[in-house]
Amino acid sequence: MTFKALLLSQDTTGDKPVVTAEITELDDIALPQVENSVDIAVEYSSLNYKDGMVLRGIGRLVRTYPHIPGVDLAGTVIDSADDRYRPGDKVVCTGWRVGEMHWGGYAERARLNADWLVSVPEGMSTKDVMAIGTAGFTAMQAIDALETNGLEPDQPVLVTGASGGVGSSAIMWGSALGHHIVASTGRLENAADLRALGASDVIDRNEISQAPDRPLLTERWAGCIDAVGGETLAHVLAEMRYGGSVAACGLAGGNTLTTTVIPFLLRGVNILGIDSVIAPFEERQRIWTRIGEIFDADALASITTEVALDDIAGQASQILAGLTKGRTVVRTRPIP
Ligand code: NDP
């Protein structure tokens, strides 16, 4: 049997390697061999910042070509060498370096290790879980970490990169869980949409995008979900309330952090590292269950754009430039 896929190739003949993408038909036998393999008819994938990097060949995330990108995927099991899954089961995969080290979701078929899968939660579709995807999963991990470290309902929580996938999801989940969410965005024209998702206030990211001019600024935030990093993160650390925590998720604004230890020593501030990629199975199940308990299909639909497999490669530069809004799902096959 053959299946349709977006295949990346690398041309190393010039000064710099060049990565190109083409839609192609592959034979099933091209699928890689993996332990505990589960074959999946992929229905949806999604677009994450990391997918943008992979599609453009940035960051040496992919070492072996030809390669199928797509860090997220959801679909129906068609064959399983593992007792936990049977044909017909709906499954979701985020992380585990799928779409980087392993072939990913921009195809009609995938073969993955059963350990990387989670069953699609009751009441959700494969499109819903891809509208959430790595970004929404990470946002819930971040809120969960803040709560574990003492965040109480109604306390002010800053969300940076608010118009993006992690940010929009953090607003939805945080407000649904009773937190007072303040959204920071460079696109104030999105303010009404961010409020509709649940933000109580919206601020211009320019307020917090420069390194602070002194180690401690006026205390503002009990918690922060930071998708931006860089000078924004340095600024936010100086504005954290006593005992507050920042869940550091992303680097959309830079991966360098220059700060002082003063917020940690004088205000007991915490930085909590958030990793969605290697999160163990039990944590994944718990986080997906939490999402399933509060997810609002209409709110999710309002931040979701659907594109076909043939059109996804053109979206890479958009997400890398911070120009996409909310979440983009990729329909990999005609859905009846
Ligand atoms: P998106 O591109 O969807 O969102 C990023 C948002 O950040 C943009 O929408 C924009 O929001 C803001 N932004 C973009 N560029 C800049 C800039 N130069 N300075 C300040 N703000 C900027 O990406 P995602 O939400 O999918 O991912 C966000 C980050 O989180 C990425 O760095 C990604 O790699 C990381 N990530 C980490 C994960 C983990 O496991 N730790 C998992 C998933 C993502 P606005 O216009 O509103 O300001």
Short mmCIF file of C-alpha atoms and ligand atoms in Angstrom, two decimals:
data_model
loop_
_atom_site.label_atom_id
_atom_site.label_comp_id
_atom_site.label_asym_id
_atom_site.label_seq_id
_atom_site.Cartn_x
_atom_site.Cartn_y
_atom_site.Cartn_z
CA MET A 1 0.00 0.00 0.00
CA THR A 2 1.16 3.53 -0.62
CA PHE A 3 0.56 6.66 1.44
CA LYS A 4 0.90 10.39 0.86
CA ALA A 5 3.57 12.28 2.80
CA LEU A 6 5.40 15.57 2.97
CA LEU A 7 9.01 14.50 2.51
CA LEU A 8 12.01 16.70 3.31
CA SER A 9 15.30 16.24 1.45
CA GLN A 10 18.62 17.92 2.07
CA ASP A 11 20.93 19.13 -0.70
CA THR A 12 24.49 19.40 0.60
CA THR A 13 26.21 20.21 -2.70
CA GLY A 14 26.30 24.01 -2.17
CA ASP A 15 28.03 26.19 0.47
CA LYS A 16 25.19 25.62 2.90
CA PRO A 17 22.83 22.61 3.13
CA VAL A 18 19.39 23.40 1.67
CA VAL A 19 16.26 21.60 2.84
CA THR A 20 13.38 21.21 0.38
CA ALA A 21 9.88 19.82 0.87
CA GLU A 22 7.72 17.89 -1.57
CA ILE A 23 4.46 15.99 -1.39
CA THR A 24 5.09 12.43 -2.48
CA GLU A 25 3.68 8.89 -2.43
CA LEU A 26 5.65 6.37 -0.37
CA ASP A 27 5.28 2.64 -0.04
CA ASP A 28 4.44 1.16 3.39
CA ILE A 29 7.76 -0.65 3.40
CA ALA A 30 9.48 2.73 3.65
CA LEU A 31 8.11 3.15 7.20
CA PRO A 32 10.91 2.74 9.73
CA GLN A 33 11.16 -0.28 12.01
CA VAL A 34 10.53 0.61 15.67
CA GLU A 35 10.13 -1.41 18.89
CA ASN A 36 6.57 -2.12 20.11
CA SER A 37 5.37 -0.71 16.83
CA VAL A 38 1.90 0.69 16.29
CA ASP A 39 0.82 1.58 12.74
CA ILE A 40 -1.47 4.59 12.62
CA ALA A 41 -3.72 6.05 9.92
CA VAL A 42 -2.87 9.68 10.68
CA GLU A 43 -5.88 12.00 10.52
CA TYR A 44 -4.45 15.26 11.84
CA SER A 45 -1.10 16.78 12.71
CA SER A 46 -0.36 20.37 13.73
CA LEU A 47 2.09 23.22 13.29
CA ASN A 48 4.42 24.08 16.17
CA TYR A 49 7.34 26.49 16.32
CA LYS A 50 9.67 23.48 16.15
CA ASP A 51 7.96 22.28 12.96
CA GLY A 52 8.77 25.66 11.43
CA MET A 53 12.43 25.09 12.32
CA VAL A 54 12.41 21.56 10.88
CA LEU A 55 10.67 22.63 7.65
CA ARG A 56 13.31 25.31 7.14
CA GLY A 57 16.24 23.09 8.18
CA ILE A 58 17.12 25.31 11.16
CA GLY A 59 18.78 24.19 14.40
CA ARG A 60 20.04 20.79 13.20
CA LEU A 61 16.98 19.13 14.74
CA VAL A 62 16.90 16.58 11.91
CA ARG A 63 20.08 14.60 11.28
CA THR A 64 18.86 12.04 8.75
CA TYR A 65 17.13 12.71 5.45
CA PRO A 66 14.80 12.01 3.71
CA HIS A 67 12.52 12.92 6.62
CA ILE A 68 8.82 13.32 7.36
CA PRO A 69 8.24 16.24 9.77
CA GLY A 70 5.32 16.87 12.14
CA VAL A 71 6.00 16.71 15.90
CA ASP A 72 2.34 15.97 16.72
CA LEU A 73 -0.06 13.44 15.27
CA ALA A 74 -3.40 11.83 16.00
CA GLY A 75 -5.23 9.07 14.20
CA THR A 76 -6.61 5.54 14.26
CA VAL A 77 -4.59 2.42 15.00
CA ILE A 78 -4.51 0.01 12.05
CA ASP A 79 -2.03 -2.54 13.40
CA SER A 80 -0.32 -2.99 16.76
CA ALA A 81 2.46 -5.21 18.06
CA ASP A 82 1.65 -4.01 21.60
CA ASP A 83 -1.26 -5.31 23.74
CA ARG A 84 -2.25 -1.83 24.92
CA TYR A 85 -3.58 -0.80 21.49
CA ARG A 86 -5.94 -2.48 19.04
CA PRO A 87 -7.06 -1.58 15.51
CA GLY A 88 -9.69 1.16 15.69
CA ASP A 89 -8.28 2.83 18.82
CA LYS A 90 -7.84 6.60 18.59
CA VAL A 91 -4.38 7.71 19.71
CA VAL A 92 -2.37 10.91 20.06
CA CYS A 93 1.39 11.47 20.11
CA THR A 94 3.24 14.63 21.09
CA GLY A 95 6.97 14.86 21.70
CA TRP A 96 9.43 11.96 21.98
CA ARG A 97 11.34 13.69 19.16
CA VAL A 98 8.81 12.44 16.63
CA GLY A 99 9.08 14.74 13.60
CA GLU A 100 12.79 15.32 14.46
CA MET A 101 14.61 12.00 15.07
CA HIS A 102 11.67 9.87 13.98
CA TRP A 103 9.26 10.26 11.07
CA GLY A 104 6.32 12.40 12.12
CA GLY A 105 2.76 13.39 11.40
CA TYR A 106 2.86 15.15 8.01
CA ALA A 107 1.78 11.94 6.28
CA GLU A 108 -1.19 9.62 5.96
CA ARG A 109 0.67 6.89 7.84
CA ALA A 110 3.00 6.67 10.83
CA ARG A 111 4.68 3.86 12.71
CA LEU A 112 5.47 4.72 16.34
CA ASN A 113 6.56 3.02 19.56
CA ALA A 114 3.48 2.23 21.70
CA ASP A 115 5.21 3.87 24.69
CA TRP A 116 4.93 7.26 22.97
CA LEU A 117 1.14 7.10 22.57
CA VAL A 118 -1.75 8.20 24.73
CA SER A 119 -5.40 7.31 24.02
CA VAL A 120 -7.44 10.26 22.81
CA PRO A 121 -9.39 11.37 25.92
CA GLU A 122 -13.12 10.57 26.10
CA GLY A 123 -15.25 13.21 24.41
CA MET A 124 -12.45 14.57 22.24
CA SER A 125 -11.78 14.02 18.52
CA THR A 126 -8.45 13.56 16.75
CA LYS A 127 -8.88 17.12 15.44
CA ASP A 128 -9.45 18.46 18.98
CA VAL A 129 -6.28 16.86 20.32
CA MET A 130 -4.26 18.26 17.42
CA ALA A 131 -5.78 21.72 17.92
CA ILE A 132 -4.30 21.37 21.41
CA GLY A 133 -1.13 19.52 20.37
CA THR A 134 2.29 20.07 21.89
CA ALA A 135 1.51 23.76 22.50
CA GLY A 136 -1.67 23.17 24.50
CA PHE A 137 -0.15 20.23 26.33
CA THR A 138 2.84 22.37 27.33
CA ALA A 139 0.56 25.17 28.49
CA MET A 140 -1.25 22.78 30.83
CA GLN A 141 2.04 21.38 32.12
CA ALA A 142 3.08 24.96 32.90
CA ILE A 143 -0.11 25.76 34.83
CA ASP A 144 0.11 22.47 36.65
CA ALA A 145 3.70 23.27 37.68
CA LEU A 146 2.69 26.75 38.92
CA GLU A 147 -0.16 25.26 40.97
CA THR A 148 2.12 22.60 42.43
CA ASN A 149 4.41 25.45 43.51
CA GLY A 150 1.68 27.36 45.32
CA LEU A 151 -0.31 29.35 42.75
CA GLU A 152 -3.84 29.98 44.07
CA PRO A 153 -6.98 30.86 42.07
CA ASP A 154 -7.52 34.59 41.38
CA GLN A 155 -3.83 35.46 41.66
CA PRO A 156 -2.40 37.38 38.66
CA VAL A 157 -0.67 35.17 36.11
CA LEU A 158 1.20 36.72 33.19
CA VAL A 159 1.14 34.85 29.85
CA THR A 160 3.79 35.99 27.36
CA GLY A 161 3.56 35.32 23.61
CA ALA A 162 -0.18 35.37 24.18
CA SER A 163 -1.32 35.19 20.54
CA GLY A 164 0.73 32.05 19.87
CA GLY A 165 -0.11 28.40 20.43
CA VAL A 166 1.29 28.03 23.96
CA GLY A 167 0.04 31.48 24.98
CA SER A 168 -3.53 31.13 23.66
CA SER A 169 -3.83 27.70 25.27
CA ALA A 170 -2.46 28.99 28.58
CA ILE A 171 -5.13 31.70 28.58
CA MET A 172 -7.89 29.15 27.95
CA TRP A 173 -6.70 26.63 30.52
CA GLY A 174 -5.65 29.22 33.14
CA SER A 175 -8.92 31.15 33.05
CA ALA A 176 -10.97 27.92 33.10
CA LEU A 177 -9.08 26.93 36.27
CA GLY A 178 -9.92 30.22 37.96
CA HIS A 179 -6.67 32.15 37.53
CA HIS A 180 -6.53 35.87 36.76
CA ILE A 181 -4.76 35.87 33.41
CA VAL A 182 -2.91 38.90 32.05
CA ALA A 183 -1.96 38.41 28.39
CA SER A 184 1.15 40.08 26.96
CA THR A 185 1.17 40.53 23.20
CA GLY A 186 3.00 42.44 20.49
CA ARG A 187 -0.24 42.43 18.48
CA LEU A 188 -2.69 44.56 20.45
CA GLU A 189 -5.16 44.19 17.59
CA ASN A 190 -5.69 40.66 19.02
CA ALA A 191 -6.69 42.02 22.45
CA ALA A 192 -10.44 41.40 22.04
CA ASP A 193 -9.79 37.80 20.98
CA LEU A 194 -7.46 37.23 23.91
CA ARG A 195 -10.11 38.59 26.29
CA ALA A 196 -12.72 36.34 24.66
CA LEU A 197 -10.45 33.36 25.40
CA GLY A 198 -10.39 34.34 29.09
CA ALA A 199 -7.69 36.99 29.62
CA SER A 200 -8.75 39.51 32.30
CA ASP A 201 -6.25 42.09 31.05
CA VAL A 202 -4.04 42.53 28.00
CA ILE A 203 -0.73 44.42 28.04
CA ASP A 204 1.63 45.55 25.28
CA ARG A 205 4.69 43.28 25.24
CA ASN A 206 6.88 46.39 24.95
CA GLU A 207 6.15 46.96 28.67
CA ILE A 208 8.16 43.86 29.54
CA SER A 209 10.44 43.20 26.55
CA GLN A 210 13.57 45.04 27.77
CA ALA A 211 16.01 43.80 30.40
CA PRO A 212 15.11 45.43 33.75
CA ASP A 213 17.14 48.52 34.73
CA ARG A 214 17.44 47.24 38.32
CA PRO A 215 17.30 43.77 39.89
CA LEU A 216 13.87 44.24 41.50
CA LEU A 217 10.91 46.09 40.01
CA THR A 218 7.42 46.60 41.46
CA GLU A 219 5.90 43.22 42.33
CA ARG A 220 3.18 42.32 39.82
CA TRP A 221 2.86 38.61 39.07
CA ALA A 222 2.18 35.58 41.29
CA GLY A 223 2.88 33.32 38.30
CA CYS A 224 4.05 33.55 34.72
CA ILE A 225 3.80 31.20 31.74
CA ASP A 226 6.63 32.37 29.54
CA ALA A 227 6.83 31.34 25.87
CA VAL A 228 9.28 34.13 24.97
CA GLY A 229 12.48 33.84 27.09
CA GLY A 230 15.38 36.26 26.55
CA GLU A 231 15.08 39.80 27.93
CA THR A 232 11.35 39.33 28.48
CA LEU A 233 12.05 36.54 30.96
CA ALA A 234 14.74 38.66 32.68
CA HIS A 235 12.22 41.50 33.03
CA VAL A 236 9.45 39.27 34.34
CA LEU A 237 11.75 37.74 36.98
CA ALA A 238 12.30 41.23 38.41
CA GLU A 239 8.51 41.80 38.60
CA MET A 240 7.57 38.55 40.34
CA ARG A 241 5.78 38.79 43.66
CA TYR A 242 7.32 37.26 46.76
CA GLY A 243 7.38 33.43 46.36
CA GLY A 244 6.05 33.56 42.79
CA SER A 245 7.07 31.14 40.01
CA VAL A 246 7.79 31.44 36.32
CA ALA A 247 7.14 28.39 34.14
CA ALA A 248 9.81 28.78 31.43
CA CYS A 249 8.39 27.12 28.30
CA GLY A 250 9.84 28.82 25.26
CA LEU A 251 12.33 30.98 23.45
CA ALA A 252 10.30 32.81 20.77
CA GLY A 253 12.14 36.01 21.77
CA GLY A 254 15.58 34.52 22.47
CA ASN A 255 17.37 31.70 24.26
CA THR A 256 19.79 33.80 26.32
CA LEU A 257 18.92 34.72 29.88
CA THR A 258 20.90 37.48 31.59
CA THR A 259 19.64 38.20 35.07
CA THR A 260 20.77 38.61 38.66
CA VAL A 261 20.22 36.20 41.52
CA ILE A 262 18.44 38.96 43.52
CA PRO A 263 14.82 37.91 42.68
CA PHE A 264 15.67 34.39 43.87
CA LEU A 265 17.42 35.49 47.06
CA LEU A 266 15.23 38.39 48.18
CA ARG A 267 11.82 37.34 46.87
CA GLY A 268 12.11 33.53 46.82
CA VAL A 269 11.20 33.51 43.13
CA ASN A 270 11.34 30.17 41.26
CA ILE A 271 11.99 29.30 37.65
CA LEU A 272 10.29 26.04 36.70
CA GLY A 273 11.61 24.36 33.56
CA ILE A 274 8.88 22.90 31.37
CA ASP A 275 9.67 20.04 28.99
CA SER A 276 6.90 18.42 27.00
CA VAL A 277 9.08 16.19 24.83
CA ILE A 278 10.36 13.55 27.25
CA ALA A 279 7.52 13.86 29.78
CA PRO A 280 6.81 10.32 31.05
CA PHE A 281 3.61 8.44 30.23
CA GLU A 282 1.95 8.91 33.65
CA GLU A 283 2.43 12.69 33.45
CA ARG A 284 1.06 12.74 29.89
CA GLN A 285 -2.05 10.88 30.93
CA ARG A 286 -2.57 13.17 33.90
CA ILE A 287 -2.09 16.34 31.81
CA TRP A 288 -4.41 15.10 29.03
CA THR A 289 -7.01 14.18 31.67
CA ARG A 290 -6.82 17.70 33.13
CA ILE A 291 -7.24 19.19 29.65
CA GLY A 292 -10.18 16.86 28.95
CA GLU A 293 -11.91 18.05 32.16
CA ILE A 294 -11.92 21.74 31.19
CA PHE A 295 -11.68 21.82 27.41
CA ASP A 296 -14.28 23.94 25.66
CA ALA A 297 -14.75 22.82 22.03
CA ASP A 298 -16.04 26.23 20.89
CA ALA A 299 -13.15 28.18 22.45
CA LEU A 300 -10.68 25.72 20.94
CA ALA A 301 -12.30 26.04 17.51
CA SER A 302 -12.02 29.84 17.77
CA ILE A 303 -8.20 29.66 17.90
CA THR A 304 -7.81 26.89 15.30
CA THR A 305 -7.07 27.17 11.59
CA GLU A 306 -7.13 24.03 9.43
CA VAL A 307 -4.80 23.55 6.48
CA ALA A 308 -4.29 20.61 4.11
CA LEU A 309 -1.05 18.62 3.99
CA ASP A 310 -0.23 20.20 0.62
CA ASP A 311 -0.26 23.70 2.17
CA ILE A 312 1.70 23.26 5.40
CA ALA A 313 5.24 23.83 4.10
CA GLY A 314 4.33 27.44 3.26
CA GLN A 315 3.43 28.13 6.93
CA ALA A 316 6.97 27.62 8.25
CA SER A 317 8.18 31.18 7.82
CA GLN A 318 4.92 32.52 9.31
CA ILE A 319 5.34 30.71 12.61
CA LEU A 320 9.07 31.47 12.80
CA ALA A 321 8.28 35.17 12.34
CA GLY A 322 5.67 35.05 15.13
CA LEU A 323 2.88 35.83 12.67
CA THR A 324 0.58 32.83 13.13
CA LYS A 325 -2.33 33.19 15.53
CA GLY A 326 -3.50 30.43 17.86
CA ARG A 327 -3.15 26.93 16.52
CA THR A 328 -2.89 25.44 13.04
CA VAL A 329 -4.03 21.85 12.47
CA VAL A 330 -2.95 19.89 9.43
CA ARG A 331 -5.50 17.56 7.83
CA THR A 332 -3.45 14.71 6.44
CA ARG A 333 -6.18 12.80 4.56
CA PRO A 334 -9.77 13.35 3.42
CA ILE A 335 -11.94 12.88 6.54
CA PRO A 336 -15.36 11.32 5.74
P1 NDP B 1 4.03 30.55 18.34
O1 NDP B 1 4.87 31.06 17.26
O2 NDP B 1 2.66 30.07 18.05
O3 NDP B 1 3.90 31.70 19.46
C1 NDP B 1 4.97 32.48 19.92
C2 NDP B 1 4.44 33.86 20.25
O4 NDP B 1 5.49 34.59 20.89
C3 NDP B 1 4.05 34.69 19.03
O5 NDP B 1 2.73 34.45 18.62
C4 NDP B 1 4.22 36.10 19.56
O6 NDP B 1 3.07 36.43 20.35
C5 NDP B 1 5.41 35.97 20.52
N1 NDP B 1 6.67 36.34 19.90
C6 NDP B 1 7.17 35.92 18.70
N2 NDP B 1 8.37 36.46 18.46
C7 NDP B 1 8.64 37.25 19.52
C8 NDP B 1 9.74 38.10 19.85
N3 NDP B 1 10.80 38.22 19.04
N4 NDP B 1 9.70 38.75 21.02
C9 NDP B 1 8.64 38.63 21.85
N5 NDP B 1 7.57 37.86 21.59
C10 NDP B 1 7.59 37.19 20.43
O7 NDP B 1 4.87 29.42 19.07
P2 NDP B 1 4.35 28.37 20.18
O8 NDP B 1 3.35 29.03 21.04
O9 NDP B 1 4.02 27.07 19.54
O10 NDP B 1 5.70 28.14 21.00
C11 NDP B 1 6.22 29.19 21.80
C12 NDP B 1 7.59 28.82 22.32
O11 NDP B 1 7.50 27.71 23.18
C13 NDP B 1 8.60 28.43 21.22
O12 NDP B 1 9.85 28.94 21.57
C14 NDP B 1 8.60 26.92 21.29
O13 NDP B 1 9.81 26.37 20.82
C15 NDP B 1 8.40 26.69 22.77
N6 NDP B 1 7.82 25.40 23.09
C16 NDP B 1 8.40 24.68 24.08
C17 NDP B 1 7.88 23.50 24.48
C18 NDP B 1 8.47 22.76 25.62
O14 NDP B 1 8.33 21.55 25.73
N7 NDP B 1 9.14 23.46 26.52
C19 NDP B 1 6.73 22.90 23.77
C20 NDP B 1 6.11 23.80 22.82
C21 NDP B 1 6.67 25.00 22.47
P3 NDP B 1 2.45 37.93 20.38
O15 NDP B 1 2.33 38.35 18.94
O16 NDP B 1 1.15 37.77 21.06
O17 NDP B 1 3.42 38.78 21.15
#
